[in-house]
Coordinates of N, CA and C in Angstrom, one line a residue:
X203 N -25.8 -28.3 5.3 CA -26.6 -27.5 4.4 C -27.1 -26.2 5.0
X204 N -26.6 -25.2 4.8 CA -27.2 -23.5 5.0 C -28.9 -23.7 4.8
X205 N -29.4 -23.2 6.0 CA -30.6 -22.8 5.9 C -31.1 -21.3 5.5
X206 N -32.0 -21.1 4.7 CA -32.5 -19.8 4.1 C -33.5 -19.7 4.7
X207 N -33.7 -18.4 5.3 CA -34.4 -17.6 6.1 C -35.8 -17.5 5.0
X208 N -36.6 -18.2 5.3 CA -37.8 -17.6 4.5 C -38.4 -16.0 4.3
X209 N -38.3 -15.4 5.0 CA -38.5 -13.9 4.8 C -37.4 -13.3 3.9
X210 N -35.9 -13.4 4.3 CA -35.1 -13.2 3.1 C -35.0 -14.2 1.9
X211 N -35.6 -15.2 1.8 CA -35.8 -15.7 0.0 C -37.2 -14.8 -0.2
X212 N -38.1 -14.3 0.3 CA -39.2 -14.1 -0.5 C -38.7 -12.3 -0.5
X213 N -38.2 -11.8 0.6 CA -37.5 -10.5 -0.3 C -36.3 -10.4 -1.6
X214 N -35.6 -11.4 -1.3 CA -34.9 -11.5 -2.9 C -35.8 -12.3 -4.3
X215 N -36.5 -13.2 -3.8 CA -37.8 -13.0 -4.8 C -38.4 -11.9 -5.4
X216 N -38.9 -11.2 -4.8 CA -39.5 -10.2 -5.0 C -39.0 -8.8 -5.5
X217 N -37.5 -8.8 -5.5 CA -36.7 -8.1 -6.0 C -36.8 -8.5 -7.6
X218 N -37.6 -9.0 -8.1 CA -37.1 -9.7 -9.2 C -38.5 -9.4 -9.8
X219 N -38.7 -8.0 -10.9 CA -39.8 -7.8 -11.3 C -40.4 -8.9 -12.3
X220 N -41.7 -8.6 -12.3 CA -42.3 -9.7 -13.5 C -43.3 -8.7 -14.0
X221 N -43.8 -9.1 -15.1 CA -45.2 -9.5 -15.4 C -46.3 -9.9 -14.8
X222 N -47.5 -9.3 -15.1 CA -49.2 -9.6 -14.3 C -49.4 -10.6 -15.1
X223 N -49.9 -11.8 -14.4 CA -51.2 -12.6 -15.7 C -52.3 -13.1 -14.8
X224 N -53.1 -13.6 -15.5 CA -54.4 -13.9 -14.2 C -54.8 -15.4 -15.4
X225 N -54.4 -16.4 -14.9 CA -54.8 -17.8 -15.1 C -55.9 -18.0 -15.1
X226 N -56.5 -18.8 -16.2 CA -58.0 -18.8 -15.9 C -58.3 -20.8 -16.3
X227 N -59.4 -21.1 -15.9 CA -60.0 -22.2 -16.6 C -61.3 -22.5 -16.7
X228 N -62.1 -23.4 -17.2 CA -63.7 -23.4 -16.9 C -63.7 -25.3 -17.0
X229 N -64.4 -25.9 -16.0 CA -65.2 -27.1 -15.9 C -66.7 -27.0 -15.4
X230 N -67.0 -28.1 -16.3 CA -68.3 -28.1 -16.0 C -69.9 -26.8 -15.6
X231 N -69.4 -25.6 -16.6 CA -69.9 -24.2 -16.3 C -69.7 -23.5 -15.6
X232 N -68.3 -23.7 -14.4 CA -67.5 -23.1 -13.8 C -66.1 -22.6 -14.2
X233 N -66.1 -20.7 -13.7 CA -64.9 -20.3 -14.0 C -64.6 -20.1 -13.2
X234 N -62.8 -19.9 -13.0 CA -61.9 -19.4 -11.9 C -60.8 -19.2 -12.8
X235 N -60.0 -18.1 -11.8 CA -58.6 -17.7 -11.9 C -57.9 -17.2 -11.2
X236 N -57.1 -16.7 -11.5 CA -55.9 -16.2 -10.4 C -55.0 -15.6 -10.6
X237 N -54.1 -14.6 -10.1 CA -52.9 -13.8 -10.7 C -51.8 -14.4 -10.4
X238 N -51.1 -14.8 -11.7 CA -49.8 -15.3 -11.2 C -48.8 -14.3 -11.9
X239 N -48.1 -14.0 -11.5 CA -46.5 -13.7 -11.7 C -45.6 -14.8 -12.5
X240 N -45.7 -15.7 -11.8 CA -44.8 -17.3 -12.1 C -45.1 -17.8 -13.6
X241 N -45.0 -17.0 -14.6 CA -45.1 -17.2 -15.5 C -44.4 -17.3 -16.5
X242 N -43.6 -18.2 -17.3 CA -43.0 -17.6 -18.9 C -43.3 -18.7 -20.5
X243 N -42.7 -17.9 -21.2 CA -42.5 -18.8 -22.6 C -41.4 -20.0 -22.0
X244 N -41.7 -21.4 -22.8 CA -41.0 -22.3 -22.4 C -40.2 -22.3 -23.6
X245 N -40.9 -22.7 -25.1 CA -40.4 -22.8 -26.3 C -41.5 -23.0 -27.3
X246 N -40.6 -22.6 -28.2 CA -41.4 -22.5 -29.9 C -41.5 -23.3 -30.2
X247 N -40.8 -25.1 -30.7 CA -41.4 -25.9 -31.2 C -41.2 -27.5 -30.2
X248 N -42.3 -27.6 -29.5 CA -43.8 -27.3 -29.7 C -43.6 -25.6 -29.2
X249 N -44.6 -24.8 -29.4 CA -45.2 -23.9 -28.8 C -45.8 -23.8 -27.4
X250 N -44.8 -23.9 -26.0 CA -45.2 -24.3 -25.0 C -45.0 -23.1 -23.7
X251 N -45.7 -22.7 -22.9 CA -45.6 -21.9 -21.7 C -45.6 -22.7 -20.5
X252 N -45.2 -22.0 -19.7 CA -45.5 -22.6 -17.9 C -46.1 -21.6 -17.2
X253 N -46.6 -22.6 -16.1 CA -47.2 -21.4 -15.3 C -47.3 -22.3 -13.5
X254 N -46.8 -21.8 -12.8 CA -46.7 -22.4 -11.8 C -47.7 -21.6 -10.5
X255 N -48.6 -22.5 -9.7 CA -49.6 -22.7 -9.0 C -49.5 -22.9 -7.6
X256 N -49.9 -22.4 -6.8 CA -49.7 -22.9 -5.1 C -50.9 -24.4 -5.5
X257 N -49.9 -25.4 -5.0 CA -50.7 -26.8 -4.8 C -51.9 -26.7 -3.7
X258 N -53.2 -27.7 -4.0 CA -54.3 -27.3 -3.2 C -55.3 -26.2 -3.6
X259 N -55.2 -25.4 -4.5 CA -55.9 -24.2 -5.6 C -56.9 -24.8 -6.0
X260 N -58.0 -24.3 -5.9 CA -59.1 -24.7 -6.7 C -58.4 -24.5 -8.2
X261 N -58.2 -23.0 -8.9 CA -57.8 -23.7 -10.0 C -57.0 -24.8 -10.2
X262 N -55.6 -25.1 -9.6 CA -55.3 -26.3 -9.8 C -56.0 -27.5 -10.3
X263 N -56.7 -27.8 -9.3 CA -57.7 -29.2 -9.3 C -58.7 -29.1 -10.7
X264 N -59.4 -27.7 -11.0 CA -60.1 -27.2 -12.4 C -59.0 -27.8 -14.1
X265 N -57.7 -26.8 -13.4 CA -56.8 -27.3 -14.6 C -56.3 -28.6 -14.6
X266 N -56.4 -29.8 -14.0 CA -55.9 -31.0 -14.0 C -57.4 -31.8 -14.4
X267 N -58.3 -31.7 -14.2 CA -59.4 -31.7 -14.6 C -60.0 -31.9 -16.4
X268 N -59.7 -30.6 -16.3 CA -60.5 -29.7 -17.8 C -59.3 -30.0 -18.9
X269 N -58.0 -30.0 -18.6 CA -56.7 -30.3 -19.1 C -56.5 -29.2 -19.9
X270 N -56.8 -28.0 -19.8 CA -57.2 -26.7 -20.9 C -57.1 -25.5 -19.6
X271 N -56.1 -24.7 -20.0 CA -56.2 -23.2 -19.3 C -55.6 -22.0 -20.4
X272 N -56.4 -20.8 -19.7 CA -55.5 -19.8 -20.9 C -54.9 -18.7 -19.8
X273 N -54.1 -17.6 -20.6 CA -52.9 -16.7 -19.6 C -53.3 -15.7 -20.2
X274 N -53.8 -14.5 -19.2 CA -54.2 -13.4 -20.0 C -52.9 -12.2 -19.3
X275 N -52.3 -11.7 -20.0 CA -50.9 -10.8 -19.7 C -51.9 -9.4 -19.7
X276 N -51.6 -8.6 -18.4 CA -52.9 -7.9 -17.7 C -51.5 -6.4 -18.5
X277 N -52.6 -5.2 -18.8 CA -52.2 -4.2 -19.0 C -51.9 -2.9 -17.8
X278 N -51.3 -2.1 -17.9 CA -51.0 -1.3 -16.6 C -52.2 -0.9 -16.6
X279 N -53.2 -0.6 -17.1 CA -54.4 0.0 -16.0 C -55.0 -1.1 -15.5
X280 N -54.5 -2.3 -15.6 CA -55.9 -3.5 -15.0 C -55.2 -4.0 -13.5
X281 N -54.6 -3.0 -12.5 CA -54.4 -3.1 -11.6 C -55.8 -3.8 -10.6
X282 N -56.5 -3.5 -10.5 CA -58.1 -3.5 -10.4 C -58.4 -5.1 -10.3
X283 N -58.3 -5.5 -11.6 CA -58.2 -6.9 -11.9 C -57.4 -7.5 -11.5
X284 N -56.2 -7.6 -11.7 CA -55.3 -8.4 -10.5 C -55.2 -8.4 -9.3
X285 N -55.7 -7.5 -8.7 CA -56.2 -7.7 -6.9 C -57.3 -8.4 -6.7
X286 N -58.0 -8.5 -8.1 CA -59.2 -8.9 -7.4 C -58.9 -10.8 -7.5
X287 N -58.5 -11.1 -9.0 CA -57.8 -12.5 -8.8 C -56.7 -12.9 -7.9
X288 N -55.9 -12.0 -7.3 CA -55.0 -11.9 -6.5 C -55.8 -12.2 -5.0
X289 N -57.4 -11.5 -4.9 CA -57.3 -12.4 -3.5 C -58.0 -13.8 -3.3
X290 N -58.0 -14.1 -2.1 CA -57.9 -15.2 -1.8 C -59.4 -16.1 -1.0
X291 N -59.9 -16.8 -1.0 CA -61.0 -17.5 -0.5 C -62.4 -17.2 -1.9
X292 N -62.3 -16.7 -3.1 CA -62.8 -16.6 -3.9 C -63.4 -18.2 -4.2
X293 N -64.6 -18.4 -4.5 CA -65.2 -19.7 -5.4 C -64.8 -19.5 -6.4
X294 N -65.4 -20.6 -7.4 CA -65.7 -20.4 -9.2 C -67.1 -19.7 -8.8
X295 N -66.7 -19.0 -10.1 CA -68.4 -18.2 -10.7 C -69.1 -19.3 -11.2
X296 N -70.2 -18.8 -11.7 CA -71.1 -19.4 -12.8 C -70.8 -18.8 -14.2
X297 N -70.1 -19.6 -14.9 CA -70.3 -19.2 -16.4 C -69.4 -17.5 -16.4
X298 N -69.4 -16.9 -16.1 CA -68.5 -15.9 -16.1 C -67.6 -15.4 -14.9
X299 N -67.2 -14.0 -14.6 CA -66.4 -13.5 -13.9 C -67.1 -12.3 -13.9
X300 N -68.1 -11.9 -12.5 CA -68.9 -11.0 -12.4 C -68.1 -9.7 -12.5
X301 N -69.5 -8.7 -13.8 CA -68.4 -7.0 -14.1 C -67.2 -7.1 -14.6
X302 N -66.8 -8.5 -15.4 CA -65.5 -8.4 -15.4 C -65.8 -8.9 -17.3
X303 N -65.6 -8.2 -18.2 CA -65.8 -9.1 -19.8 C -64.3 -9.8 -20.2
X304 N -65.2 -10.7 -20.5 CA -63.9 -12.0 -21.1 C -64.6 -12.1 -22.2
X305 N -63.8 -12.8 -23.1 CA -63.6 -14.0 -23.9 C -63.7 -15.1 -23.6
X306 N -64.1 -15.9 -24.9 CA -64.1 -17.2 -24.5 C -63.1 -18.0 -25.2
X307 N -61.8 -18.5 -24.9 CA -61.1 -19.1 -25.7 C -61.5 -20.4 -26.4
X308 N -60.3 -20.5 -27.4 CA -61.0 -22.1 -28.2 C -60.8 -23.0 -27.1
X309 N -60.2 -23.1 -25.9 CA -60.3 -24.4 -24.9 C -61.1 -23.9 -23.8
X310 N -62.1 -23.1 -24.3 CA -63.2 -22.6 -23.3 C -62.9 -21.9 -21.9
X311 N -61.9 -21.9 -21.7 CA -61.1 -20.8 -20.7 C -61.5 -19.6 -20.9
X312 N -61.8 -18.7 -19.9 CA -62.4 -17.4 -20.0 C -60.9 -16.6 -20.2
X313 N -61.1 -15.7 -21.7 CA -59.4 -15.0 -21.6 C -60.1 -13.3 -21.0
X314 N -59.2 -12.7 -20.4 CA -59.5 -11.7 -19.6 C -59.4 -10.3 -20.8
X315 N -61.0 -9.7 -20.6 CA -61.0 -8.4 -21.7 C -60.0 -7.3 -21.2
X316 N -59.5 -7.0 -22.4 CA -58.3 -5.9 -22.6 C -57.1 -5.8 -21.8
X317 N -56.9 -7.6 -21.7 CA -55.6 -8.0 -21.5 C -54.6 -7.3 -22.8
X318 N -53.0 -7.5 -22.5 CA -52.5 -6.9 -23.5 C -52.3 -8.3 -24.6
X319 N -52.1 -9.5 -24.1 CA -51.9 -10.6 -24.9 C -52.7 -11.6 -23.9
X320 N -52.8 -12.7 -24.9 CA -53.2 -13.9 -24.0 C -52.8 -15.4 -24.7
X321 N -52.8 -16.6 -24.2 CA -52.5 -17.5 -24.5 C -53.4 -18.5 -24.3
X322 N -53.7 -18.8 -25.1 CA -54.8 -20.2 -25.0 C -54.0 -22.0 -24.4
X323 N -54.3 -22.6 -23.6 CA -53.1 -23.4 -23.9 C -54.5 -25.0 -23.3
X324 N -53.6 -26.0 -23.9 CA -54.0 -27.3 -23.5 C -52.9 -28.1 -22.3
X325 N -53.1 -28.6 -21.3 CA -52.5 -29.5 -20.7 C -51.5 -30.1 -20.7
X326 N -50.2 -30.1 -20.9 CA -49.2 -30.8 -22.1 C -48.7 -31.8 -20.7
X327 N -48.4 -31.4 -19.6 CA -47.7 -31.8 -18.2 C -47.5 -31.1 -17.3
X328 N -47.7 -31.7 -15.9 CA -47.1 -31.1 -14.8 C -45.8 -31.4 -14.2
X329 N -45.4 -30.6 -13.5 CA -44.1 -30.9 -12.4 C -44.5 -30.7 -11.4
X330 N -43.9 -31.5 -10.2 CA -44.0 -31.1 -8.9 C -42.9 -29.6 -8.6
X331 N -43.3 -28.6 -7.8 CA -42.5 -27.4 -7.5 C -42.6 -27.1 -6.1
X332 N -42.5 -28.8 -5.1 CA -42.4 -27.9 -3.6 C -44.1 -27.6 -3.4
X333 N -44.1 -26.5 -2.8 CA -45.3 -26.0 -2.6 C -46.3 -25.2 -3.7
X334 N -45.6 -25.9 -4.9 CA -46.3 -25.2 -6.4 C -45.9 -26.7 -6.6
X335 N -47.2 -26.2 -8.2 CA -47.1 -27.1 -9.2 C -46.7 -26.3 -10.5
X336 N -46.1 -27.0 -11.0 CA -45.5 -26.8 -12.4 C -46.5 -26.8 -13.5
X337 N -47.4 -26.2 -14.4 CA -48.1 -26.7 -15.7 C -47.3 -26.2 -16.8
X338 N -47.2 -27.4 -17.6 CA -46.8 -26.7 -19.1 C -48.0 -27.2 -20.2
X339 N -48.0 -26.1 -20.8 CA -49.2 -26.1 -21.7 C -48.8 -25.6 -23.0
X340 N -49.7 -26.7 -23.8 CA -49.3 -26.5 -25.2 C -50.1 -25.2 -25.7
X341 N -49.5 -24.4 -26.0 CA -49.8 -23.1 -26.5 C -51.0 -23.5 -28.2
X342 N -52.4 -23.3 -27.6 CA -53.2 -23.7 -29.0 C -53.5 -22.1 -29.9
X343 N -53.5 -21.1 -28.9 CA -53.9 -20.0 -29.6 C -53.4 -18.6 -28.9
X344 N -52.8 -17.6 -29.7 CA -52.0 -16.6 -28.7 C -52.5 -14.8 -29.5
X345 N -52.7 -13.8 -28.8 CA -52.7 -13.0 -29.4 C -52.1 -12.4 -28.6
X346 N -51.8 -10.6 -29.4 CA -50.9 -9.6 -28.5 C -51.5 -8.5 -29.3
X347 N -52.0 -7.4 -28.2 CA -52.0 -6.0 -28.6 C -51.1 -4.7 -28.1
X348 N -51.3 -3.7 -29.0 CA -50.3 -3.0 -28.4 C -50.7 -2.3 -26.8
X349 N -49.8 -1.5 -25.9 CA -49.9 -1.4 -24.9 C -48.8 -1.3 -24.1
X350 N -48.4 -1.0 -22.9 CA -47.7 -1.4 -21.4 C -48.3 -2.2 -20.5
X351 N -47.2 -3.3 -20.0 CA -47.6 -3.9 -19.1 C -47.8 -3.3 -17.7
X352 N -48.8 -4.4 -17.3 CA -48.6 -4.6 -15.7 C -47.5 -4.9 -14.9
X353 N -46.7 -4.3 -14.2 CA -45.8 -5.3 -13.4 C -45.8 -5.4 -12.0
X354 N -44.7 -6.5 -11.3 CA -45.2 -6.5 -10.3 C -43.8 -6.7 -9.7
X355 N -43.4 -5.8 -8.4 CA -41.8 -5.2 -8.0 C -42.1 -5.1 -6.3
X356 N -41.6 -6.1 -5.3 CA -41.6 -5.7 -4.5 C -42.9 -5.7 -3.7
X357 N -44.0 -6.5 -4.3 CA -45.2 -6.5 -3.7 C -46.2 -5.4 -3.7
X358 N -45.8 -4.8 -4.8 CA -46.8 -3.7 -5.2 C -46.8 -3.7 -7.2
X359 N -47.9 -3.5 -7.3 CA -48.3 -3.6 -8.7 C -48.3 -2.1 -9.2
X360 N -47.0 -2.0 -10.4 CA -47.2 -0.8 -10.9 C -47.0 -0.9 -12.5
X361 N -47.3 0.1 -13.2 CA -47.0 0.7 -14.7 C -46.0 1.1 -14.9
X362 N -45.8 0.7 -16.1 CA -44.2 0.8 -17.0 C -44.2 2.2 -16.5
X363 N -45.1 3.4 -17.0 CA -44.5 4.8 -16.9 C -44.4 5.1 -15.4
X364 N -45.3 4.5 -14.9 CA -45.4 5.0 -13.3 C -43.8 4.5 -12.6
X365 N -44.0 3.4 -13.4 CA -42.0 2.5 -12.5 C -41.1 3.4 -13.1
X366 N -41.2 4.5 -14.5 CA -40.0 4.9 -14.7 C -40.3 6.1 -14.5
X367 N -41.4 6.9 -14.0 CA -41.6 8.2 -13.8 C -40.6 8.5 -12.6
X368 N -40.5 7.3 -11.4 CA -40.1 6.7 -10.1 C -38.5 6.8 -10.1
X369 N -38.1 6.3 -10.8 CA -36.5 5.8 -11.3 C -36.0 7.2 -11.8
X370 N -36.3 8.1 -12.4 CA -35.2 9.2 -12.9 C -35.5 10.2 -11.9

């Protein structure tokens, strides 16, 4: 069996733009979240997403828990906001996400203000993924506004116009 160089899988990872989202959940009057990338639509019927987690996450343990998380799809100006769930040693708040306005979804997950879309989702199953976990969640409530996304290329977070001002 060929061994893969860990520094070259995570540069060809990373070669591979995505989408911003910042996972959220609430137990017991505590919030948390986090920016994942590792996200997509699974399927329409049921109505299901994934979202995959470094195992050991406080959110993790929150979303296995509460059985209820939502996906807020971050807009190109909320760079800001994704670094800030993007770092690391963070607690849960109390009841909100300080300076930061949310929503409150129907599964009590805090959805993130002037996200471009977001998904409300319930607990459907997990997978084991290695050093991730797998969640699929039953999609209970979804909205989408207009806008450009956030993306994320090479370990730097940029804007649709900024990534194509770059390119021509």
């Amino acid at each position: 069996m060929t061994i893969v160089d860990p520094t070259a899988f995570k540069a060809a990872a990373g070669s591979f733009g995505s989408g911003v989202t910042v996972v959220t959940s609430k137990l017991n009057g505590q919030v948390h979240g986090m920016t994942v990338s590792a996200f997509a639509s699974l399927s329409i019927d049921p109505m299901q997403i994934i979202v995959s987690l470094r195992t050991g996450s406080v959110l993790q343990d929150m979303i296995m828990e509460s059985k209820a998380f939502a996906v807020s799809i971050l807009r190109e100006e909320q760079k800001e906001v994704a670094s800030y769930f993007a770092s690391s040693g963070r607690e849960p708040c109390a009841d909100e996400f300080p300076g930061l306005p949310c929503q409150t979804a129907v599964s009590g997950a805090p959805i993130i203000g002037g996200s471009l879309a977001h998904f409300d989702c319930t607990l459907a199953t997990t997978h084991d993924g290695g050093d991730h976990i797998i969640f699929v969640g039953n999609v209970v409530e979804a909205a989408a506004e207009e806008g450009e996304p956030l993306l994320y290329y090479k370990g730097t977070y940029r804007g649709v116009r900024e990534w194509a001002s770059n390119v021509s």
